[in-house]
PDB file of N, CA and C in Angstrom:
ATOM      1  N   UNK A1404      39.769  15.403  24.402  1.00 54.00           N
ATOM      2  CA  UNK A1404      38.506  14.723  24.211  1.00 54.00           C
ATOM      3  C   UNK A1404      38.648  13.573  23.213  1.00 54.00           C
ATOM      4  N   UNK A1405      39.465  13.753  22.202  1.00 65.00           N
ATOM      5  CA  UNK A1405      39.621  12.710  21.197  1.00 65.00           C
ATOM      6  C   UNK A1405      40.170  11.428  21.812  1.00 65.00           C
ATOM      7  N   UNK A1406      41.087  11.550  22.774  1.00 70.00           N
ATOM      8  CA  UNK A1406      41.621  10.364  23.438  1.00 70.00           C
ATOM      9  C   UNK A1406      40.519   9.630  24.188  1.00 70.00           C
ATOM     10  N   UNK A1407      39.633  10.376  24.851  1.00 81.00           N
ATOM     11  CA  UNK A1407      38.522   9.762  25.577  1.00 81.00           C
ATOM     12  C   UNK A1407      37.596   9.040  24.604  1.00 81.00           C
ATOM     13  N   UNK A1408      37.283   9.677  23.484  1.00 76.00           N
ATOM     14  CA  UNK A1408      36.406   9.087  22.485  1.00 76.00           C
ATOM     15  C   UNK A1408      37.006   7.798  21.925  1.00 76.00           C
ATOM     16  N   UNK A1409      38.269   7.851  21.543  1.00 81.00           N
ATOM     17  CA  UNK A1409      38.893   6.658  20.980  1.00 81.00           C
ATOM     18  C   UNK A1409      38.993   5.545  22.021  1.00 81.00           C
ATOM     19  N   UNK A1410      39.201   5.912  23.285  1.00 81.00           N
ATOM     20  CA  UNK A1410      39.250   4.892  24.342  1.00 81.00           C
ATOM     21  C   UNK A1410      37.905   4.189  24.475  1.00 81.00           C
ATOM     22  N   UNK A1411      36.821   4.939  24.399  1.00 82.00           N
ATOM     23  CA  UNK A1411      35.471   4.355  24.481  1.00 82.00           C
ATOM     24  C   UNK A1411      35.242   3.411  23.303  1.00 82.00           C
ATOM     25  N   UNK A1412      35.604   3.853  22.112  1.00 82.00           N
ATOM     26  CA  UNK A1412      35.409   3.050  20.907  1.00 82.00           C
ATOM     27  C   UNK A1412      36.273   1.782  20.968  1.00 82.00           C
ATOM     28  N   UNK A1413      37.529   1.942  21.370  1.00 84.00           N
ATOM     29  CA  UNK A1413      38.443   0.795  21.416  1.00 84.00           C
ATOM     30  C   UNK A1413      38.013  -0.262  22.427  1.00 84.00           C
ATOM     31  N   UNK A1414      37.281   0.136  23.479  1.00 85.00           N
ATOM     32  CA  UNK A1414      36.825  -0.833  24.484  1.00 85.00           C
ATOM     33  C   UNK A1414      35.636  -1.649  24.007  1.00 85.00           C
ATOM     34  N   UNK A1415      34.935  -1.162  22.989  1.00 84.00           N
ATOM     35  CA  UNK A1415      33.745  -1.853  22.508  1.00 84.00           C
ATOM     36  C   UNK A1415      34.119  -3.149  21.792  1.00 84.00           C
ATOM     37  N   UNK A1416      33.414  -4.209  22.119  1.00 87.00           N
ATOM     38  CA  UNK A1416      33.628  -5.504  21.467  1.00 87.00           C
ATOM     39  C   UNK A1416      32.369  -5.970  20.734  1.00 87.00           C
ATOM     40  N   UNK A1417      31.272  -5.227  20.931  1.00 85.00           N
ATOM     41  CA  UNK A1417      29.995  -5.587  20.332  1.00 85.00           C
ATOM     42  C   UNK A1417      29.819  -4.805  19.025  1.00 85.00           C
ATOM     43  N   UNK A1418      29.770  -5.514  17.907  1.00 86.00           N
ATOM     44  CA  UNK A1418      29.652  -4.865  16.601  1.00 86.00           C
ATOM     45  C   UNK A1418      28.350  -4.084  16.490  1.00 86.00           C
ATOM     46  N   UNK A1419      27.258  -4.639  17.010  1.00 86.00           N
ATOM     47  CA  UNK A1419      25.975  -3.938  16.936  1.00 86.00           C
ATOM     48  C   UNK A1419      26.031  -2.608  17.692  1.00 86.00           C
ATOM     49  N   UNK A1420      26.665  -2.600  18.852  1.00 85.00           N
ATOM     50  CA  UNK A1420      26.793  -1.374  19.645  1.00 85.00           C
ATOM     51  C   UNK A1420      27.643  -0.342  18.904  1.00 85.00           C
ATOM     52  N   UNK A1421      28.731  -0.803  18.275  1.00 84.00           N
ATOM     53  CA  UNK A1421      29.559   0.107  17.479  1.00 84.00           C
ATOM     54  C   UNK A1421      28.772   0.667  16.294  1.00 84.00           C
ATOM     55  N   UNK A1422      27.936  -0.179  15.677  1.00 84.00           N
ATOM     56  CA  UNK A1422      27.116   0.290  14.557  1.00 84.00           C
ATOM     57  C   UNK A1422      26.115   1.340  15.026  1.00 84.00           C
ATOM     58  N   UNK A1423      25.516   1.150  16.213  1.00 84.00           N
ATOM     59  CA  UNK A1423      24.608   2.148  16.780  1.00 84.00           C
ATOM     60  C   UNK A1423      25.338   3.466  16.989  1.00 84.00           C
ATOM     61  N   UNK A1424      26.557   3.389  17.513  1.00 83.00           N
ATOM     62  CA  UNK A1424      27.354   4.602  17.724  1.00 83.00           C
ATOM     63  C   UNK A1424      27.638   5.291  16.394  1.00 83.00           C
ATOM     64  N   UNK A1425      28.012   4.491  15.388  1.00 83.00           N
ATOM     65  CA  UNK A1425      28.290   5.049  14.065  1.00 83.00           C
ATOM     66  C   UNK A1425      27.041   5.704  13.483  1.00 83.00           C
ATOM     67  N   UNK A1426      25.898   5.045  13.594  1.00 83.00           N
ATOM     68  CA  UNK A1426      24.644   5.609  13.083  1.00 83.00           C
ATOM     69  C   UNK A1426      24.319   6.917  13.786  1.00 83.00           C
ATOM     70  N   UNK A1427      24.542   6.956  15.106  1.00 83.00           N
ATOM     71  CA  UNK A1427      24.283   8.180  15.854  1.00 83.00           C
ATOM     72  C   UNK A1427      25.200   9.299  15.380  1.00 83.00           C
ATOM     73  N   UNK A1428      26.482   8.992  15.203  1.00 83.00           N
ATOM     74  CA  UNK A1428      27.442  10.001  14.753  1.00 83.00           C
ATOM     75  C   UNK A1428      27.082  10.483  13.357  1.00 83.00           C
ATOM     76  N   UNK A1429      26.717   9.563  12.449  1.00 80.00           N
ATOM     77  CA  UNK A1429      26.313   9.950  11.093  1.00 80.00           C
ATOM     78  C   UNK A1429      25.095  10.870  11.124  1.00 80.00           C
ATOM     79  N   UNK A1430      24.112  10.528  11.955  1.00 82.00           N
ATOM     80  CA  UNK A1430      22.910  11.360  12.068  1.00 82.00           C
ATOM     81  C   UNK A1430      23.257  12.724  12.642  1.00 82.00           C
ATOM     82  N   UNK A1431      24.156  12.752  13.614  1.00 81.00           N
ATOM     83  CA  UNK A1431      24.572  14.015  14.228  1.00 81.00           C
ATOM     84  C   UNK A1431      25.295  14.894  13.213  1.00 81.00           C
ATOM     85  N   UNK A1432      26.150  14.286  12.390  1.00 79.00           N
ATOM     86  CA  UNK A1432      26.850  15.040  11.349  1.00 79.00           C
ATOM     87  C   UNK A1432      25.855  15.614  10.351  1.00 79.00           C
ATOM     88  N   UNK A1433      24.880  14.790   9.913  1.00 78.00           N
ATOM     89  CA  UNK A1433      23.859  15.287   8.982  1.00 78.00           C
ATOM     90  C   UNK A1433      23.086  16.444   9.582  1.00 78.00           C
ATOM     91  N   UNK A1434      22.744  16.318  10.860  1.00 77.00           N
ATOM     92  CA  UNK A1434      21.986  17.379  11.526  1.00 77.00           C
ATOM     93  C   UNK A1434      22.791  18.675  11.580  1.00 77.00           C
ATOM     94  N   UNK A1435      24.072  18.572  11.914  1.00 77.00           N
ATOM     95  CA  UNK A1435      24.917  19.767  11.968  1.00 77.00           C
ATOM     96  C   UNK A1435      25.127  20.368  10.586  1.00 77.00           C
ATOM     97  N   UNK A1436      25.306  19.513   9.572  1.00 72.00           N
ATOM     98  CA  UNK A1436      25.461  20.011   8.208  1.00 72.00           C
ATOM     99  C   UNK A1436      24.207  20.739   7.747  1.00 72.00           C
ATOM    100  N   UNK A1437      23.046  20.180   8.071  1.00 69.00           N
ATOM    101  CA  UNK A1437      21.804  20.826   7.649  1.00 69.00           C
ATOM    102  C   UNK A1437      21.593  22.132   8.400  1.00 69.00           C
ATOM    103  N   UNK A1438      22.015  22.189   9.660  1.00 66.00           N
ATOM    104  CA  UNK A1438      21.905  23.440  10.412  1.00 66.00           C
ATOM    105  C   UNK A1438      22.797  24.508   9.806  1.00 66.00           C
ATOM    106  N   UNK A1439      23.995  24.118   9.373  1.00 63.00           N
ATOM    107  CA  UNK A1439      24.892  25.078   8.749  1.00 63.00           C
ATOM    108  C   UNK A1439      24.359  25.503   7.396  1.00 63.00           C
ATOM    109  N   UNK A1440      23.740  24.555   6.668  1.00 56.00           N
ATOM    110  CA  UNK A1440      23.199  24.859   5.347  1.00 56.00           C
ATOM    111  C   UNK A1440      21.991  25.775   5.448  1.00 56.00           C
ATOM    112  N   UNK A1441      21.252  25.637   6.535  1.00 52.00           N
ATOM    113  CA  UNK A1441      20.107  26.514   6.746  1.00 52.00           C
ATOM    114  C   UNK A1441      20.636  27.908   7.002  1.00 52.00           C
ATOM    115  N   UNK A1442      19.965  28.874   6.488  1.00 46.00           N
ATOM    116  CA  UNK A1442      20.333  30.248   6.807  1.00 46.00           C
ATOM    117  C   UNK A1442      19.619  30.645   8.081  1.00 46.00           C
ATOM    118  N   UNK A1443      19.511  29.673   8.969  1.00 49.00           N
ATOM    119  CA  UNK A1443      18.849  29.833  10.259  1.00 49.00           C
ATOM    120  C   UNK A1443      17.407  30.307  10.102  1.00 49.00           C
ATOM    121  N   UNK A1444      16.595  29.653   9.229  1.00 48.00           N
ATOM    122  CA  UNK A1444      15.199  30.092   9.147  1.00 48.00           C
ATOM    123  C   UNK A1444      14.512  29.890  10.481  1.00 48.00           C
ATOM    124  N   UNK A1445      13.959  28.731  10.720  1.00 52.00           N
ATOM    125  CA  UNK A1445      13.317  28.528  12.009  1.00 52.00           C
ATOM    126  C   UNK A1445      13.845  27.278  12.692  1.00 52.00           C
ATOM    127  N   UNK A1446      14.484  26.389  11.925  1.00 56.00           N
ATOM    128  CA  UNK A1446      15.019  25.165  12.499  1.00 56.00           C
ATOM    129  C   UNK A1446      13.959  24.361  13.225  1.00 56.00           C
ATOM    130  N   UNK A1447      12.748  24.339  12.671  1.00 62.00           N
ATOM    131  CA  UNK A1447      11.642  23.654  13.337  1.00 62.00           C
ATOM    132  C   UNK A1447      11.903  22.175  13.476  1.00 62.00           C
ATOM    133  N   UNK A1448      11.351  21.618  14.541  1.00 60.00           N
ATOM    134  CA  UNK A1448      11.496  20.197  14.812  1.00 60.00           C
ATOM    135  C   UNK A1448      10.268  19.739  15.575  1.00 60.00           C
ATOM    136  N   UNK A1449       9.698  18.621  15.156  1.00 59.00           N
ATOM    137  CA  UNK A1449       8.542  18.036  15.814  1.00 59.00           C
ATOM    138  C   UNK A1449       8.849  16.576  16.122  1.00 59.00           C
ATOM    139  N   UNK A1450       8.455  16.104  17.298  1.00 60.00           N
ATOM    140  CA  UNK A1450       8.624  14.696  17.637  1.00 60.00           C
ATOM    141  C   UNK A1450       7.249  14.100  17.873  1.00 60.00           C
ATOM    142  N   UNK A1451       6.914  13.065  17.099  1.00 62.00           N
ATOM    143  CA  UNK A1451       5.615  12.415  17.203  1.00 62.00           C
ATOM    144  C   UNK A1451       5.844  10.907  17.189  1.00 62.00           C
ATOM    145  N   UNK A1452       5.410  10.223  18.252  1.00 67.00           N
ATOM    146  CA  UNK A1452       5.468   8.757  18.334  1.00 67.00           C
ATOM    147  C   UNK A1452       6.835   8.204  17.912  1.00 67.00           C
ATOM    148  N   UNK A1453       7.882   8.679  18.531  1.00 81.00           N
ATOM    149  CA  UNK A1453       9.268   8.256  18.329  1.00 81.00           C
ATOM    150  C   UNK A1453       9.789   8.524  16.913  1.00 81.00           C
ATOM    151  N   UNK A1454       9.120   9.386  16.172  1.00 84.00           N
ATOM    152  CA  UNK A1454       9.626   9.842  14.880  1.00 84.00           C
ATOM    153  C   UNK A1454       9.908  11.332  15.026  1.00 84.00           C
ATOM    154  N   UNK A1455      11.107  11.742  14.627  1.00 86.00           N
ATOM    155  CA  UNK A1455      11.469  13.152  14.671  1.00 86.00           C
ATOM    156  C   UNK A1455      11.308  13.729  13.276  1.00 86.00           C
ATOM    157  N   UNK A1456      10.577  14.834  13.177  1.00 84.00           N
ATOM    158  CA  UNK A1456      10.389  15.529  11.909  1.00 84.00           C
ATOM    159  C   UNK A1456      11.216  16.803  11.963  1.00 84.00           C
ATOM    160  N   UNK A1457      12.082  16.990  10.956  1.00 89.00           N
ATOM    161  CA  UNK A1457      12.949  18.165  10.931  1.00 89.00           C
ATOM    162  C   UNK A1457      12.747  18.939   9.642  1.00 89.00           C
ATOM    163  N   UNK A1458      12.759  20.253   9.780  1.00 90.00           N
ATOM    164  CA  UNK A1458      12.694  21.149   8.643  1.00 90.00           C
ATOM    165  C   UNK A1458      14.132  21.491   8.267  1.00 90.00           C
ATOM    166  N   UNK A1459      14.544  21.118   7.042  1.00 91.00           N
ATOM    167  CA  UNK A1459      15.940  21.272   6.646  1.00 91.00           C
ATOM    168  C   UNK A1459      16.064  21.886   5.263  1.00 91.00           C
ATOM    169  N   UNK A1460      17.149  22.626   5.058  1.00 90.00           N
ATOM    170  CA  UNK A1460      17.512  23.088   3.724  1.00 90.00           C
ATOM    171  C   UNK A1460      18.580  22.135   3.208  1.00 90.00           C
ATOM    172  N   UNK A1461      18.559  21.830   1.916  1.00 89.00           N
ATOM    173  CA  UNK A1461      19.489  20.857   1.351  1.00 89.00           C
ATOM    174  C   UNK A1461      20.172  21.415   0.102  1.00 89.00           C
ATOM    175  N   UNK A1462      21.374  20.932  -0.129  1.00 89.00           N
ATOM    176  CA  UNK A1462      22.103  21.283  -1.341  1.00 89.00           C
ATOM    177  C   UNK A1462      21.765  20.263  -2.417  1.00 89.00           C
ATOM    178  N   UNK A1463      21.566  20.732  -3.655  1.00 89.00           N
ATOM    179  CA  UNK A1463      21.170  19.832  -4.740  1.00 89.00           C
ATOM    180  C   UNK A1463      22.351  19.070  -5.327  1.00 89.00           C
ATOM    181  N   UNK A1464      23.546  19.593  -5.167  1.00 89.00           N
ATOM    182  CA  UNK A1464      24.723  18.908  -5.682  1.00 89.00           C
ATOM    183  C   UNK A1464      25.111  19.318  -7.092  1.00 89.00           C
ATOM    184  N   UNK A1465      24.282  20.159  -7.717  1.00 91.00           N
ATOM    185  CA  UNK A1465      24.625  20.618  -9.064  1.00 91.00           C
ATOM    186  C   UNK A1465      25.710  21.687  -8.963  1.00 91.00           C
ATOM    187  N   UNK A1466      26.732  21.525  -9.789  1.00 90.00           N
ATOM    188  CA  UNK A1466      27.848  22.454  -9.762  1.00 90.00           C
ATOM    189  C   UNK A1466      27.387  23.845 -10.202  1.00 90.00           C
ATOM    190  N   UNK A1467      27.706  24.839  -9.396  1.00 89.00           N
ATOM    191  CA  UNK A1467      27.381  26.218  -9.747  1.00 89.00           C
ATOM    192  C   UNK A1467      25.938  26.620  -9.507  1.00 89.00           C
ATOM    193  N   UNK A1468      25.163  25.807  -8.787  1.00 91.00           N
ATOM    194  CA  UNK A1468      23.765  26.164  -8.518  1.00 91.00           C
ATOM    195  C   UNK A1468      23.726  27.409  -7.643  1.00 91.00           C
ATOM    196  N   UNK A1469      23.068  28.437  -8.130  1.00 89.00           N
ATOM    197  CA  UNK A1469      23.016  29.704  -7.411  1.00 89.00           C
ATOM    198  C   UNK A1469      21.842  29.778  -6.439  1.00 89.00           C
ATOM    199  N   UNK A1470      20.978  28.761  -6.449  1.00 88.00           N
ATOM    200  CA  UNK A1470      19.815  28.758  -5.563  1.00 88.00           C
ATOM    201  C   UNK A1470      20.021  27.907  -4.317  1.00 88.00           C
ATOM    202  N   UNK A1471      21.174  27.240  -4.216  1.00 88.00           N
ATOM    203  CA  UNK A1471      21.429  26.380  -3.049  1.00 88.00           C
ATOM    204  C   UNK A1471      21.642  27.223  -1.803  1.00 88.00           C
ATOM    205  N   UNK A1472      21.245  26.741  -0.664  1.00 89.00           N
ATOM    206  CA  UNK A1472      20.505  25.506  -0.449  1.00 89.00           C
ATOM    207  C   UNK A1472      19.025  25.684  -0.779  1.00 89.00           C
ATOM    208  N   UNK A1473      18.372  24.574  -1.120  1.00 90.00           N
ATOM    209  CA  UNK A1473      16.955  24.572  -1.474  1.00 90.00           C
ATOM    210  C   UNK A1473      16.121  24.216  -0.252  1.00 90.00           C
ATOM    211  N   UNK A1474      14.860  24.574  -0.293  1.00 88.00           N
ATOM    212  CA  UNK A1474      13.975  24.214   0.812  1.00 88.00           C
ATOM    213  C   UNK A1474      13.500  25.453   1.522  1.00 88.00           C
ATOM    214  N   UNK A1475      13.100  25.292   2.735  1.00 90.00           N
ATOM    215  CA  UNK A1475      13.256  24.123   3.591  1.00 90.00           C
ATOM    216  C   UNK A1475      12.235  23.020   3.273  1.00 90.00           C
ATOM    217  N   UNK A1476      12.661  21.769   3.532  1.00 90.00           N
ATOM    218  CA  UNK A1476      11.830  20.592   3.335  1.00 90.00           C
ATOM    219  C   UNK A1476      11.767  19.805   4.646  1.00 90.00           C
ATOM    220  N   UNK A1477      10.663  19.084   4.828  1.00 91.00           N
ATOM    221  CA  UNK A1477      10.510  18.249   6.018  1.00 91.00           C
ATOM    222  C   UNK A1477      11.078  16.858   5.769  1.00 91.00           C
ATOM    223  N   UNK A1478      11.800  16.341   6.763  1.00 90.00           N
ATOM    224  CA  UNK A1478      12.328  14.983   6.749  1.00 90.00           C
ATOM    225  C   UNK A1478      11.930  14.290   8.050  1.00 90.00           C
ATOM    226  N   UNK A1479      11.676  12.984   7.962  1.00 89.00           N
ATOM    227  CA  UNK A1479      11.356  12.188   9.149  1.00 89.00           C
ATOM    228  C   UNK A1479      12.566  11.324   9.486  1.00 89.00           C
ATOM    229  N   UNK A1480      12.875  11.202  10.787  1.00 90.00           N
ATOM    230  CA  UNK A1480      13.969  10.354  11.270  1.00 90.00           C
ATOM    231  C   UNK A1480      13.432   9.435  12.348  1.00 90.00           C
ATOM    232  N   UNK A1481      13.828   8.153  12.304  1.00 88.00           N
ATOM    233  CA  UNK A1481      13.428   7.185  13.316  1.00 88.00           C
ATOM    234  C   UNK A1481      14.478   6.079  13.370  1.00 88.00           C
ATOM    235  N   UNK A1482      14.370   5.228  14.373  1.00 86.00           N
ATOM    236  CA  UNK A1482      15.305   4.110  14.524  1.00 86.00           C
ATOM    237  C   UNK A1482      14.600   2.812  14.183  1.00 86.00           C
ATOM    238  N   UNK A1483      15.299   1.952  13.446  1.00 83.00           N
ATOM    239  CA  UNK A1483      14.840   0.602  13.117  1.00 83.00           C
ATOM    240  C   UNK A1483      16.015  -0.339  13.315  1.00 83.00           C
ATOM    241  N   UNK A1484      15.853  -1.317  14.194  1.00 85.00           N
ATOM    242  CA  UNK A1484      16.914  -2.289  14.451  1.00 85.00           C
ATOM    243  C   UNK A1484      18.249  -1.609  14.755  1.00 85.00           C
ATOM    244  N   UNK A1485      18.194  -0.525  15.528  1.00 84.00           N
ATOM    245  CA  UNK A1485      19.406   0.174  15.936  1.00 84.00           C
ATOM    246  C   UNK A1485      19.994   1.094  14.880  1.00 84.00           C
ATOM    247  N   UNK A1486      19.350   1.212  13.723  1.00 88.00           N
ATOM    248  CA  UNK A1486      19.852   2.081  12.662  1.00 88.00           C
ATOM    249  C   UNK A1486      18.921   3.274  12.491  1.00 88.00           C
ATOM    250  N   UNK A1487      19.510   4.433  12.265  1.00 89.00           N
ATOM    251  CA  UNK A1487      18.719   5.635  12.019  1.00 89.00           C
ATOM    252  C   UNK A1487      18.257   5.620  10.570  1.00 89.00           C
ATOM    253  N   UNK A1488      16.962   5.757  10.378  1.00 89.00           N
ATOM    254  CA  UNK A1488      16.363   5.788   9.043  1.00 89.00           C
ATOM    255  C   UNK A1488      15.814   7.191   8.807  1.00 89.00           C
ATOM    256  N   UNK A1489      15.716   7.592   7.549  1.00 92.00           N
ATOM    257  CA  UNK A1489      15.152   8.897   7.235  1.00 92.00           C
ATOM    258  C   UNK A1489      14.289   8.797   5.991  1.00 92.00           C
ATOM    259  N   UNK A1490      13.369   9.755   5.869  1.00 91.00           N
ATOM    260  CA  UNK A1490      12.487   9.796   4.707  1.00 91.00           C
ATOM    261  C   UNK A1490      12.139  11.249   4.405  1.00 91.00           C
ATOM    262  N   UNK A1491      12.188  11.596   3.128  1.00 92.00           N
ATOM    263  CA  UNK A1491      11.777  12.919   2.680  1.00 92.00           C
ATOM    264  C   UNK A1491      10.258  13.010   2.784  1.00 92.00           C
ATOM    265  N   UNK A1492       9.747  14.081   3.385  1.00 90.00           N
ATOM    266  CA  UNK A1492       8.308  14.270   3.532  1.00 90.00           C
ATOM    267  C   UNK A1492       7.787  15.270   2.503  1.00 90.00           C
ATOM    268  N   UNK A1493       8.416  16.426   2.403  1.00 90.00           N
ATOM    269  CA  UNK A1493       7.995  17.427   1.430  1.00 90.00           C
ATOM    270  C   UNK A1493       8.021  18.834   2.009  1.00 90.00           C
ATOM    271  N   UNK A1494       7.401  19.752   1.298  1.00 89.00           N
ATOM    272  CA  UNK A1494       7.385  21.156   1.716  1.00 89.00           C
ATOM    273  C   UNK A1494       6.505  21.371   2.945  1.00 89.00           C
ATOM    274  N   UNK A1495       5.433  20.580   3.058  1.00 86.00           N
ATOM    275  CA  UNK A1495       4.520  20.745   4.203  1.00 86.00           C
ATOM    276  C   UNK A1495       4.469  19.461   5.015  1.00 86.00           C
ATOM    277  N   UNK A1496       4.264  19.646   6.305  1.00 80.00           N
ATOM    278  CA  UNK A1496       4.196  18.515   7.219  1.00 80.00           C
ATOM    279  C   UNK A1496       2.744  18.312   7.619  1.00 80.00           C
ATOM    280  N   UNK A1497       2.210  17.142   7.288  1.00 75.00           N
ATOM    281  CA  UNK A1497       0.832  16.809   7.663  1.00 75.00           C
ATOM    282  C   UNK A1497       0.891  15.555   8.500  1.00 75.00           C
ATOM    283  N   UNK A1498       0.698  15.700   9.809  1.00 65.00           N
ATOM    284  CA  UNK A1498       0.760  14.575  10.714  1.00 65.00           C
ATOM    285  C   UNK A1498      -0.665  14.135  11.028  1.00 65.00           C
ATOM    286  N   UNK A1499      -0.951  12.829  10.787  1.00 61.00           N
ATOM    287  CA  UNK A1499      -2.273  12.301  11.091  1.00 61.00           C
ATOM    288  C   UNK A1499      -2.340  11.960  12.565  1.00 61.00           C
ATOM    289  N   UNK A1500      -3.398  12.346  13.222  1.00 51.00           N
ATOM    290  CA  UNK A1500      -3.591  12.056  14.668  1.00 51.00           C
ATOM    291  C   UNK A1500      -4.111  10.672  14.877  1.00 51.00           C
TER     292      UNK A1500
END
């Protein structure tokens, strides 16, 4: 599979398209890391008007923290100019209709 992936990447000549691929891969890695960090609570996810809201547990980064991972907290993900953007929402998700 790695040969196929590298062949696809090597054929690309459009920098913007490569950046979109990189952004997608980065977002996918973050999603997988957060899934592993979660102790599998509910893994809730809501999609509203092209914004994805995810419930995630996060590591604080403090050495020796015995409460990690913290949360779960809601985060919003969306695309702007081909780049994946994210924003911390908080403990509760309140979506305005």
